DNA sequence: GTGAAAGCGCTAACAA
DNA sequence: TTGTTAGCGCTTTCAC
């Protein structure tokens, strides 16, 4: 039961109310060090009664720890910060930080100036960093001082553990589905070239078509619907007999469908279309989009947790991506 | 030019390097108080050279300010925190906080226990609160101590400034469009009853149909696609001659379209469908969704800025919502 | 098991 | 204009 107070209670208040010293109160509250069961009870009761909440700033100051988790997104322009995908990562990270009294800040890492990362690393307010859309040069710019308190959603390095969806597995699952349903001339609209983790999908595609003896039909994409629209046209002009298009992201796939429809191509009748990510609205599109799942929330949660808990983690954790078969393919 | 350092520089380091006292350095860095141009230069140079970044925790501690901005979302279950809309708000707030060295944390306010807000208010780490999906009882639970550092996205109160989209205006714009294109039996799928800001849309609907002498056809919704599907069925069964359905959210509208299609109803041929929010994928659906814009990012940015800047703001700021006419209506 | 005391990095009186 | 001083609230040796 918490009682209203003009001024939020401090540890000193709690200690006094419990009749112990500040140190003892601190040990009990922080759960560190020993204390007699009696003292423990009295402090807990007092804290409860006063509605005591530890001051995160003071705690961080004395511990030399930071007080916020930085989400740093690599991109060509700061517009990447408006991306719904980034928003989901930030929200998940914020949820993880909350019980620790840790907030999340959002930063843009210019693709051309990855050293901007150093500034973050030198900010003592930053207790850890979650990298998004990581590139090789960003990874190279990670200072040693960050070791153990940085994680990457995307590719990783020896010092930066990676958390990501298993693009390869998801891609393979989708392509197998396409193949199993009779498609033999499958084109792919990829992610941006500079985004290394997108390369895993492309590799899976190449391997699959090679093994099946199918033609390679690659078109560069950038995850946007607009690019999907254009890519659909491009594909049908270069390879008119294409019977399936796999896009590395759902928004792009939806754009592909729109582009195809505009040309009078039937989906999935003439051309099957599949995406990747299973965004909330994939099932609401017409036709409902066949895609592969992408547990963004779980991935971001794991990454944030890893940096906040300073727990040793494997160099790379891949979250499974499963086929979500609907109507478009 | 910043130089790598084993240990991030402190203000003390900067002062020493600049040959001034810590206070002078503080004044220069914080931009508060006076300092000679000479001292100013020397400190700035030293700070730059050492790659100095102020310690947010120390600063917050001495100032008695917090270090994070809490985004508190009211909802029946903690699942509201997974909502893409909430994610956009959090991301926008995080962006606003970043230059201040302020992080964002995300909290669920149980609809049945709005007093959970007190805990946040007593947390000295919290410098301000942005309320989302505000209800009357949440507003009542806002302690006086929060005055000036709380804002609401949704409804407000005498002490809590509100920032929201002009639902009324957007709704009216959509309904006028429906009317102008010949629709006369317009049903509406509303938002959840407890969400007061959703009431503005309903009021606009009631007024519009009354003035035009049209029948009132209201069905309760909850912003989800699933509910939209069911609502479509419900509407067509209760009022088979309905020729337009307006949903208070785009996901619901998409669900309505799906439900209608399942029954063989043509959109927009038989029934026009319009939504509200203009989510990124509204233009990619089939048919492309007619809706009203909802600048979530700008609204959240304004709300976050208001609490961080402690700037006096009007009791309510409404952001215009414009008709986005596409194919579904 | 407990308390006294020092100090994390910074700002804000106050005095010079 | 500048430096000195006293904390902000907390954790953490180190004695007892």
PDB file of N, CA and C in Angstrom, chain A residues 110-168:
ATOM      1  N   UNK A 110      24.374   7.339 -39.715  1.00  0.00           N
ATOM      2  CA  UNK A 110      24.481   7.535 -41.161  1.00  0.00           C
ATOM      3  C   UNK A 110      25.343   6.417 -41.736  1.00  0.00           C
ATOM      4  N   UNK A 111      24.904   5.883 -42.834  1.00  0.00           N
ATOM      5  CA  UNK A 111      25.640   4.789 -43.438  1.00  0.00           C
ATOM      6  C   UNK A 111      27.033   5.242 -43.838  1.00  0.00           C
ATOM      7  N   UNK A 112      27.126   6.540 -44.124  1.00  0.00           N
ATOM      8  CA  UNK A 112      28.406   7.068 -44.587  1.00  0.00           C
ATOM      9  C   UNK A 112      29.303   7.485 -43.416  1.00  0.00           C
ATOM     10  N   UNK A 113      28.757   7.474 -42.201  1.00  0.00           N
ATOM     11  CA  UNK A 113      29.560   7.935 -41.065  1.00  0.00           C
ATOM     12  C   UNK A 113      29.309   7.066 -39.840  1.00  0.00           C
ATOM     13  N   UNK A 114      29.707   5.806 -39.948  1.00  0.00           N
ATOM     14  CA  UNK A 114      29.432   4.889 -38.841  1.00  0.00           C
ATOM     15  C   UNK A 114      30.155   5.270 -37.554  1.00  0.00           C
ATOM     16  N   UNK A 115      31.136   6.177 -37.661  1.00  0.00           N
ATOM     17  CA  UNK A 115      31.852   6.543 -36.447  1.00  0.00           C
ATOM     18  C   UNK A 115      30.976   7.342 -35.488  1.00  0.00           C
ATOM     19  N   UNK A 116      29.790   7.738 -35.962  1.00  0.00           N
ATOM     20  CA  UNK A 116      28.852   8.410 -35.066  1.00  0.00           C
ATOM     21  C   UNK A 116      28.580   7.527 -33.855  1.00  0.00           C
ATOM     22  N   UNK A 117      28.850   6.265 -34.034  1.00  0.00           N
ATOM     23  CA  UNK A 117      28.655   5.299 -32.966  1.00  0.00           C
ATOM     24  C   UNK A 117      29.541   5.598 -31.759  1.00  0.00           C
ATOM     25  N   UNK A 118      30.717   6.152 -32.034  1.00  0.00           N
ATOM     26  CA  UNK A 118      31.649   6.435 -30.940  1.00  0.00           C
ATOM     27  C   UNK A 118      31.036   7.400 -29.941  1.00  0.00           C
ATOM     28  N   UNK A 119      30.351   8.365 -30.471  1.00  0.00           N
ATOM     29  CA  UNK A 119      29.738   9.356 -29.600  1.00  0.00           C
ATOM     30  C   UNK A 119      28.813   8.674 -28.598  1.00  0.00           C
ATOM     31  N   UNK A 120      28.052   7.722 -29.110  1.00  0.00           N
ATOM     32  CA  UNK A 120      27.150   6.975 -28.242  1.00  0.00           C
ATOM     33  C   UNK A 120      27.932   6.181 -27.210  1.00  0.00           C
ATOM     34  N   UNK A 121      29.033   5.611 -27.670  1.00  0.00           N
ATOM     35  CA  UNK A 121      29.816   4.766 -26.780  1.00  0.00           C
ATOM     36  C   UNK A 121      30.427   5.578 -25.643  1.00  0.00           C
ATOM     37  N   UNK A 122      30.712   6.844 -25.916  1.00  0.00           N
ATOM     38  CA  UNK A 122      31.350   7.678 -24.899  1.00  0.00           C
ATOM     39  C   UNK A 122      30.329   8.361 -24.001  1.00  0.00           C
ATOM     40  N   UNK A 123      29.088   8.188 -24.314  1.00  0.00           N
ATOM     41  CA  UNK A 123      28.054   8.798 -23.485  1.00  0.00           C
ATOM     42  C   UNK A 123      27.810   7.884 -22.288  1.00  0.00           C
ATOM     43  N   UNK A 124      28.162   8.379 -21.109  1.00  0.00           N
ATOM     44  CA  UNK A 124      28.023   7.543 -19.922  1.00  0.00           C
ATOM     45  C   UNK A 124      26.564   7.302 -19.572  1.00  0.00           C
ATOM     46  N   UNK A 125      25.694   8.035 -20.182  1.00  0.00           N
ATOM     47  CA  UNK A 125      24.278   7.817 -19.917  1.00  0.00           C
ATOM     48  C   UNK A 125      23.781   6.570 -20.631  1.00  0.00           C
ATOM     49  N   UNK A 126      24.558   6.132 -21.589  1.00  0.00           N
ATOM     50  CA  UNK A 126      24.158   4.974 -22.378  1.00  0.00           C
ATOM     51  C   UNK A 126      24.678   3.694 -21.736  1.00  0.00           C
ATOM     52  N   UNK A 127      23.779   2.822 -21.326  1.00  0.00           N
ATOM     53  CA  UNK A 127      24.238   1.600 -20.679  1.00  0.00           C
ATOM     54  C   UNK A 127      24.442   0.483 -21.692  1.00  0.00           C
ATOM     55  N   UNK A 128      23.876   0.641 -22.856  1.00  0.00           N
ATOM     56  CA  UNK A 128      24.053  -0.387 -23.858  1.00  0.00           C
ATOM     57  C   UNK A 128      23.488   0.053 -25.186  1.00  0.00           C
ATOM     58  N   UNK A 129      23.833  -0.672 -26.213  1.00  0.00           N
ATOM     59  CA  UNK A 129      23.386  -0.299 -27.556  1.00  0.00           C
ATOM     60  C   UNK A 129      22.827  -1.501 -28.303  1.00  0.00           C
ATOM     61  N   UNK A 130      21.706  -1.283 -28.936  1.00  0.00           N
ATOM     62  CA  UNK A 130      21.156  -2.296 -29.839  1.00  0.00           C
ATOM     63  C   UNK A 130      21.278  -1.745 -31.248  1.00  0.00           C
ATOM     64  N   UNK A 131      22.048  -2.422 -32.055  1.00  0.00           N
ATOM     65  CA  UNK A 131      22.269  -2.001 -33.437  1.00  0.00           C
ATOM     66  C   UNK A 131      21.186  -2.596 -34.331  1.00  0.00           C
ATOM     67  N   UNK A 132      20.677  -1.786 -35.244  1.00  0.00           N
ATOM     68  CA  UNK A 132      19.676  -2.282 -36.184  1.00  0.00           C
ATOM     69  C   UNK A 132      20.156  -2.022 -37.603  1.00  0.00           C
ATOM     70  N   UNK A 133      19.912  -2.979 -38.496  1.00  0.00           N
ATOM     71  CA  UNK A 133      20.355  -2.854 -39.895  1.00  0.00           C
ATOM     72  C   UNK A 133      21.861  -2.725 -39.981  1.00  0.00           C
ATOM     73  N   UNK A 134      22.517  -3.520 -39.221  1.00  0.00           N
ATOM     74  CA  UNK A 134      23.965  -3.401 -39.103  1.00  0.00           C
ATOM     75  C   UNK A 134      24.695  -3.672 -40.415  1.00  0.00           C
ATOM     76  N   UNK A 135      25.754  -2.922 -40.625  1.00  0.00           N
ATOM     77  CA  UNK A 135      26.624  -3.158 -41.775  1.00  0.00           C
ATOM     78  C   UNK A 135      28.017  -3.505 -41.262  1.00  0.00           C
ATOM     79  N   UNK A 136      28.863  -3.934 -42.166  1.00  0.00           N
ATOM     80  CA  UNK A 136      30.220  -4.280 -41.782  1.00  0.00           C
ATOM     81  C   UNK A 136      30.966  -3.091 -41.202  1.00  0.00           C
ATOM     82  N   UNK A 137      30.801  -1.921 -41.810  1.00  0.00           N
ATOM     83  CA  UNK A 137      31.578  -0.779 -41.320  1.00  0.00           C
ATOM     84  C   UNK A 137      31.069  -0.312 -39.951  1.00  0.00           C
ATOM     85  N   UNK A 138      29.793  -0.498 -39.703  1.00  0.00           N
ATOM     86  CA  UNK A 138      29.293  -0.158 -38.369  1.00  0.00           C
ATOM     87  C   UNK A 138      29.942  -1.085 -37.351  1.00  0.00           C
ATOM     88  N   UNK A 139      29.973  -2.353 -37.689  1.00  0.00           N
ATOM     89  CA  UNK A 139      30.561  -3.344 -36.794  1.00  0.00           C
ATOM     90  C   UNK A 139      32.030  -3.010 -36.522  1.00  0.00           C
ATOM     91  N   UNK A 140      32.718  -2.538 -37.560  1.00  0.00           N
ATOM     92  CA  UNK A 140      34.122  -2.178 -37.388  1.00  0.00           C
ATOM     93  C   UNK A 140      34.262  -0.976 -36.468  1.00  0.00           C
ATOM     94  N   UNK A 141      33.242  -0.152 -36.439  1.00  0.00           N
ATOM     95  CA  UNK A 141      33.317   1.075 -35.643  1.00  0.00           C
ATOM     96  C   UNK A 141      32.937   0.857 -34.180  1.00  0.00           C
ATOM     97  N   UNK A 142      32.579  -0.367 -33.839  1.00  0.00           N
ATOM     98  CA  UNK A 142      32.207  -0.629 -32.445  1.00  0.00           C
ATOM     99  C   UNK A 142      33.456  -0.626 -31.564  1.00  0.00           C
ATOM    100  N   UNK A 143      33.569   0.330 -30.655  1.00  0.00           N
ATOM    101  CA  UNK A 143      34.764   0.395 -29.804  1.00  0.00           C
ATOM    102  C   UNK A 143      34.794  -0.758 -28.802  1.00  0.00           C
ATOM    103  N   UNK A 144      35.989  -1.093 -28.388  1.00  0.00           N
ATOM    104  CA  UNK A 144      36.141  -2.186 -27.429  1.00  0.00           C
ATOM    105  C   UNK A 144      35.391  -1.913 -26.136  1.00  0.00           C
ATOM    106  N   UNK A 145      35.299  -0.635 -25.790  1.00  0.00           N
ATOM    107  CA  UNK A 145      34.650  -0.302 -24.519  1.00  0.00           C
ATOM    108  C   UNK A 145      33.194  -0.738 -24.490  1.00  0.00           C
ATOM    109  N   UNK A 146      32.660  -1.042 -25.641  1.00  0.00           N
ATOM    110  CA  UNK A 146      31.244  -1.419 -25.715  1.00  0.00           C
ATOM    111  C   UNK A 146      31.050  -2.914 -25.526  1.00  0.00           C
ATOM    112  N   UNK A 147      32.156  -3.600 -25.530  1.00  0.00           N
ATOM    113  CA  UNK A 147      32.081  -5.053 -25.469  1.00  0.00           C
ATOM    114  C   UNK A 147      31.183  -5.527 -24.310  1.00  0.00           C
ATOM    115  N   UNK A 148      30.302  -6.417 -24.630  1.00  0.00           N
ATOM    116  CA  UNK A 148      29.428  -6.957 -23.584  1.00  0.00           C
ATOM    117  C   UNK A 148      28.155  -6.169 -23.380  1.00  0.00           C
ATOM    118  N   UNK A 149      28.101  -4.965 -23.950  1.00  0.00           N
ATOM    119  CA  UNK A 149      26.861  -4.222 -23.789  1.00  0.00           C
ATOM    120  C   UNK A 149      26.347  -3.691 -25.124  1.00  0.00           C
ATOM    121  N   UNK A 150      26.598  -4.494 -26.140  1.00  0.00           N
ATOM    122  CA  UNK A 150      26.065  -4.156 -27.454  1.00  0.00           C
ATOM    123  C   UNK A 150      25.582  -5.441 -28.113  1.00  0.00           C
ATOM    124  N   UNK A 151      24.491  -5.332 -28.824  1.00  0.00           N
ATOM    125  CA  UNK A 151      23.971  -6.468 -29.567  1.00  0.00           C
ATOM    126  C   UNK A 151      23.483  -5.940 -30.905  1.00  0.00           C
ATOM    127  N   UNK A 152      23.398  -6.842 -31.850  1.00  0.00           N
ATOM    128  CA  UNK A 152      22.997  -6.407 -33.182  1.00  0.00           C
ATOM    129  C   UNK A 152      21.779  -7.187 -33.665  1.00  0.00           C
ATOM    130  N   UNK A 153      20.836  -6.461 -34.218  1.00  0.00           N
ATOM    131  CA  UNK A 153      19.720  -7.135 -34.878  1.00  0.00           C
ATOM    132  C   UNK A 153      20.080  -7.119 -36.355  1.00  0.00           C
ATOM    133  N   UNK A 154      20.532  -8.235 -36.847  1.00  0.00           N
ATOM    134  CA  UNK A 154      21.051  -8.311 -38.204  1.00  0.00           C
ATOM    135  C   UNK A 154      22.329  -9.128 -38.139  1.00  0.00           C
ATOM    136  N   UNK A 155      23.367  -8.658 -38.810  1.00  0.00           N
ATOM    137  CA  UNK A 155      24.619  -9.417 -38.744  1.00  0.00           C
ATOM    138  C   UNK A 155      25.393  -9.044 -37.482  1.00  0.00           C
ATOM    139  N   UNK A 156      26.290  -9.908 -37.072  1.00  0.00           N
ATOM    140  CA  UNK A 156      27.095  -9.653 -35.890  1.00  0.00           C
ATOM    141  C   UNK A 156      28.573  -9.756 -36.216  1.00  0.00           C
ATOM    142  N   UNK A 157      29.388  -9.784 -35.179  1.00  0.00           N
ATOM    143  CA  UNK A 157      30.831  -9.935 -35.378  1.00  0.00           C
ATOM    144  C   UNK A 157      31.383 -10.700 -34.184  1.00  0.00           C
ATOM    145  N   UNK A 158      32.666 -10.834 -34.148  1.00  0.00           N
ATOM    146  CA  UNK A 158      33.246 -11.564 -33.022  1.00  0.00           C
ATOM    147  C   UNK A 158      32.883 -10.927 -31.700  1.00  0.00           C
ATOM    148  N   UNK A 159      32.810  -9.608 -31.676  1.00  0.00           N
ATOM    149  CA  UNK A 159      32.522  -8.935 -30.407  1.00  0.00           C
ATOM    150  C   UNK A 159      31.070  -8.526 -30.249  1.00  0.00           C
ATOM    151  N   UNK A 160      30.317  -8.593 -31.316  1.00  0.00           N
ATOM    152  CA  UNK A 160      28.916  -8.159 -31.241  1.00  0.00           C
ATOM    153  C   UNK A 160      27.977  -9.327 -31.553  1.00  0.00           C
ATOM    154  N   UNK A 161      27.274  -9.815 -30.538  1.00  0.00           N
ATOM    155  CA  UNK A 161      26.363 -10.930 -30.778  1.00  0.00           C
ATOM    156  C   UNK A 161      25.208 -10.496 -31.673  1.00  0.00           C
ATOM    157  N   UNK A 162      24.792 -11.400 -32.532  1.00  0.00           N
ATOM    158  CA  UNK A 162      23.713 -11.082 -33.464  1.00  0.00           C
ATOM    159  C   UNK A 162      22.423 -11.778 -33.068  1.00  0.00           C
ATOM    160  N   UNK A 163      21.328 -11.094 -33.304  1.00  0.00           N
ATOM    161  CA  UNK A 163      20.007 -11.675 -33.116  1.00  0.00           C
ATOM    162  C   UNK A 163      19.246 -11.389 -34.398  1.00  0.00           C
ATOM    163  N   UNK A 164      18.713 -12.409 -34.997  1.00  0.00           N
ATOM    164  CA  UNK A 164      17.988 -12.132 -36.235  1.00  0.00           C
ATOM    165  C   UNK A 164      17.066 -13.283 -36.579  1.00  0.00           C
ATOM    166  N   UNK A 165      16.203 -12.992 -37.520  1.00  0.00           N
ATOM    167  CA  UNK A 165      15.340 -14.045 -38.014  1.00  0.00           C
ATOM    168  C   UNK A 165      16.183 -14.931 -38.923  1.00  0.00           C
ATOM    169  N   UNK A 166      15.800 -16.168 -39.045  1.00  0.00           N
ATOM    170  CA  UNK A 166      16.504 -17.082 -39.933  1.00  0.00           C
ATOM    171  C   UNK A 166      16.003 -16.856 -41.354  1.00  0.00           C
ATOM    172  N   UNK A 167      16.513 -15.796 -41.989  1.00  0.00           N
ATOM    173  CA  UNK A 167      16.042 -15.452 -43.337  1.00  0.00           C
ATOM    174  C   UNK A 167      16.216 -16.612 -44.292  1.00  0.00           C
ATOM    175  N   UNK A 168      17.353 -17.279 -44.134  1.00  0.00           N
ATOM    176  CA  UNK A 168      17.637 -18.384 -45.035  1.00  0.00           C
ATOM    177  C   UNK A 168      16.556 -19.447 -44.939  1.00  0.00           C
TER     178      UNK A 168
END
